[in-house]
Coordinates of C-alpha atoms in Angstrom, one line a residue:
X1 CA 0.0 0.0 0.0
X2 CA 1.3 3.6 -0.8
X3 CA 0.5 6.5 1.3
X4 CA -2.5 7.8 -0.2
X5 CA -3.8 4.3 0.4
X6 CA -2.9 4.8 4.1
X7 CA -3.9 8.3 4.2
X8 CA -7.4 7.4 3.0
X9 CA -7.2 4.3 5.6
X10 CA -6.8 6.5 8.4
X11 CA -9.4 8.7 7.2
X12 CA -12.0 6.1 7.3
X13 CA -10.8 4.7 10.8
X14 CA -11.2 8.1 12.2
X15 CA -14.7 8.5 10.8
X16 CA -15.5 5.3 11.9
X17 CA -14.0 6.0 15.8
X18 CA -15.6 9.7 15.6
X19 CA -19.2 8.5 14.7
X20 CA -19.3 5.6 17.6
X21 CA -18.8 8.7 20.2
X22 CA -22.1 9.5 21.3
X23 CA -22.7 13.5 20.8
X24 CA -24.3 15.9 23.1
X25 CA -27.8 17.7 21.8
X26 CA -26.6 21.5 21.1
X27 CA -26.6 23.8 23.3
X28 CA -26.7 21.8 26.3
X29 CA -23.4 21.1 27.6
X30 CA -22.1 17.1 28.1
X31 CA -23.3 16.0 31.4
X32 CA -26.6 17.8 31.7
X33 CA -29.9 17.0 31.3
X34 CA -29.9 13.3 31.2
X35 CA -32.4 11.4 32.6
X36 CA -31.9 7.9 32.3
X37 CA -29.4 5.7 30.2
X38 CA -29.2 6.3 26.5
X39 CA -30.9 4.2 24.0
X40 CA -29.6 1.4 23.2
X41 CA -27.5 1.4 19.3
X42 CA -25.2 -1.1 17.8
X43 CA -22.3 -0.8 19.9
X44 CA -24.1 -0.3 23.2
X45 CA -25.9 -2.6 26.0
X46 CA -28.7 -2.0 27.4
X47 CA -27.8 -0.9 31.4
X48 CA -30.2 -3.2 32.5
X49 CA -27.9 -6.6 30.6
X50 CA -25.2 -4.9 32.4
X51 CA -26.2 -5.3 35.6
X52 CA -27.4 -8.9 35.3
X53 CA -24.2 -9.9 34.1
X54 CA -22.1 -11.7 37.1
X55 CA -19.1 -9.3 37.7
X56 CA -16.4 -12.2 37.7
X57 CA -17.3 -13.7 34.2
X58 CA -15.4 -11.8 32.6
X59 CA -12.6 -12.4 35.3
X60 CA -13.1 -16.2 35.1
X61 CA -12.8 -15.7 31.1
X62 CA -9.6 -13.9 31.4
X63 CA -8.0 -16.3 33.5
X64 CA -9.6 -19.1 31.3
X65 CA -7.3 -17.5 28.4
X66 CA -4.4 -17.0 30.4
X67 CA -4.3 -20.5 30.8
X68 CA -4.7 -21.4 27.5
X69 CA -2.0 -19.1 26.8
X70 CA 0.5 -21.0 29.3
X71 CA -0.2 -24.6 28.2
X72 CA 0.2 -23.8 24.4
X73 CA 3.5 -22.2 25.5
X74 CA 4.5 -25.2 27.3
X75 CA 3.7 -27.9 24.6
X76 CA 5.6 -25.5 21.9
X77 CA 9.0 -24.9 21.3
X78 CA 9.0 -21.3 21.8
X79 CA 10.6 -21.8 25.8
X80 CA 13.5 -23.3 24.0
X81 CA 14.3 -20.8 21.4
X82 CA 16.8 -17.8 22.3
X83 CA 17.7 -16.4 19.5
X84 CA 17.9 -13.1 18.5
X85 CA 16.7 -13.4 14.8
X86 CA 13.7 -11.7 13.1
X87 CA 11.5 -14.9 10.7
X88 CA 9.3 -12.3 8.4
X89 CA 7.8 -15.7 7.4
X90 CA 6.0 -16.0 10.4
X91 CA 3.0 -13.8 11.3
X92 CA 4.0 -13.7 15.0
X93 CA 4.5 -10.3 16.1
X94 CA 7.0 -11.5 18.9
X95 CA 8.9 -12.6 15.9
X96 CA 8.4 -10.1 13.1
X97 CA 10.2 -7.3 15.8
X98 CA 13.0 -5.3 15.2
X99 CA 13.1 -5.9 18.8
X100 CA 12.0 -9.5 18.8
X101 CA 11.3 -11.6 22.3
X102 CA 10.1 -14.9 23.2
X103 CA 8.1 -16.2 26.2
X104 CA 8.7 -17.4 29.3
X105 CA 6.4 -18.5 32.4
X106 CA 5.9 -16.2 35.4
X107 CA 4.9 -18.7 38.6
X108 CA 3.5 -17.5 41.8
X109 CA 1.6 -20.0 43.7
X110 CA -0.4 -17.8 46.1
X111 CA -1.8 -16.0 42.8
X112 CA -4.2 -16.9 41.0
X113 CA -3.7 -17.7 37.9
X114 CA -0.3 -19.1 39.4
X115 CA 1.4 -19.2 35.9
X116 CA 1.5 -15.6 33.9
X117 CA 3.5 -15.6 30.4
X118 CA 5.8 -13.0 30.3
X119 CA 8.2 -11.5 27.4
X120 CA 11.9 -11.8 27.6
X121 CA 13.7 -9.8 24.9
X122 CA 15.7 -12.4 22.8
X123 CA 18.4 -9.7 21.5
X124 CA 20.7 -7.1 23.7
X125 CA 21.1 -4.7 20.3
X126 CA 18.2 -4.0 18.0
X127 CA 18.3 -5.9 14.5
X128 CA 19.1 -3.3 12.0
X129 CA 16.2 -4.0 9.1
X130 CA 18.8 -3.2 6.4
X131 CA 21.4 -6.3 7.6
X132 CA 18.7 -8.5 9.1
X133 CA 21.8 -8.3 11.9
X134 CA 21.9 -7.1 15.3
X135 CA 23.1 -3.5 15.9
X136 CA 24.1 -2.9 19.3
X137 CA 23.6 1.1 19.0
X138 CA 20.6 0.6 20.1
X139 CA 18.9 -1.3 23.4
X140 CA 16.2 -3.9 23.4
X141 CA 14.4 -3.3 26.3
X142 CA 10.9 -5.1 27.3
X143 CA 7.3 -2.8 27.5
X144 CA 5.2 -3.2 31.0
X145 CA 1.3 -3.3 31.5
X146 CA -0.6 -4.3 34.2
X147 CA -2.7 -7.5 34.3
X148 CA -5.3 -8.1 36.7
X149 CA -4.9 -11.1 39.2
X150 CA -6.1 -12.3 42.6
X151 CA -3.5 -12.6 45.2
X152 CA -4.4 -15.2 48.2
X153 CA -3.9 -14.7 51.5
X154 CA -4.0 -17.3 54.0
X155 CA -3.8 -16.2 58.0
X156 CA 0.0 -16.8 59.3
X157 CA 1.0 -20.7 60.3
X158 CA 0.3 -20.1 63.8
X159 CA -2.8 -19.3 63.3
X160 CA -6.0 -21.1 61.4
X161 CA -8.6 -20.0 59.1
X162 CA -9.7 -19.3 55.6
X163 CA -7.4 -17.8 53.0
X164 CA -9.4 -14.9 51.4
X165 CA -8.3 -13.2 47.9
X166 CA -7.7 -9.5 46.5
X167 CA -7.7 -8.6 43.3
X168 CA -4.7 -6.6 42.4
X169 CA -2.9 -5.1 39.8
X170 CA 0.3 -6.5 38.3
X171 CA 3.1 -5.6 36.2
X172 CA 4.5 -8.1 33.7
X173 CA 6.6 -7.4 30.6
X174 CA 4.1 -8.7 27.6
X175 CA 7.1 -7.8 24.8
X176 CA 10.2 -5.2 24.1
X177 CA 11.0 -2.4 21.7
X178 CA 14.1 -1.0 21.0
X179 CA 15.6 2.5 22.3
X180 CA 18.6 5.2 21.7

């Protein structure tokens, strides 16, 4: 694609994101006069669904899916590999980096889920896109965010009782980039 392909892309992505905004009637300022909650459109649930939906589905869907992610990482090859190569064959993002990274498994038994993946950059240097080689002028380095997970805790060993949870936030690398 050329630019004016791109352009034109971008256009149409921002007409898209601009039109799913809902708008406030004029003259009236955002905020005011609302009554109730706003009809239902395409892209909206009613308030009512909403608040009939459990609030840890989605939790126990996520977790479901981290899962999945862990046990296809254990039966492939990919804790094995640790090289710092870019494959533009493959449509793996991890791989397709100028900064590329593999996986590796994050265990904590007292959270839940106990087993997180979490990126490790494969390269020190950034691979130059011109020499497919790496090029230590620059730094791979790995890119944070914050996953949700619960965190047990269970009284001391002196004393007895019933472990409780807390959901928390925390910070795993989930892949790298490179820097100056």
């Amino acid at each position: 694609m050329d630019w004016p392909h791109n352009l034109l892309f971008l256009l149409i992505i921002s007409i898209f994101l601009g039109l799913s905004q809902p708008r406030s009637p004029k003259g009236k300022r955002k905020g005011q006069g609302r009554s109730g909650p706003l009809a239902p459109g395409p892209h909206q649930v009613p308030l009512d669904l909403v608040s009939r939906v459990k609030p840890y589905a989605r939790m126990e869907e996520y977790e479901r899916n981290l899962e999945e992610m862990v046990a296809q990482l254990r039966n492939s090859s990919e804790l094995a590999k640790r090289k710092c190569e870019v494959n533009l064959q493959l449509w793996m993002s991890n791989k397709r980096s100028l900064s590329p990274w593999g996986y590796s498994i994050n265990h904590d038994p007292s959270r839940i889920p106990a087993d997180l993946p979490e990126a490790r950059c494969l390269c020190l240097g950034c691979v130059n896109p011109f020499t497919m080689q790496e090029d230590r002028s620059m730094v791979s380095v790995p890119v944070f965010s914050q996953v949700p997970v619960r965190r047990r805790l269970c009284p001391p060993p002196p004393r007895t009782g019933p472990c409780r949870q807390r959901a928390v936030m925390e910070t795993i690398a989930v892949g790298c980039t490179c820097i100056f």
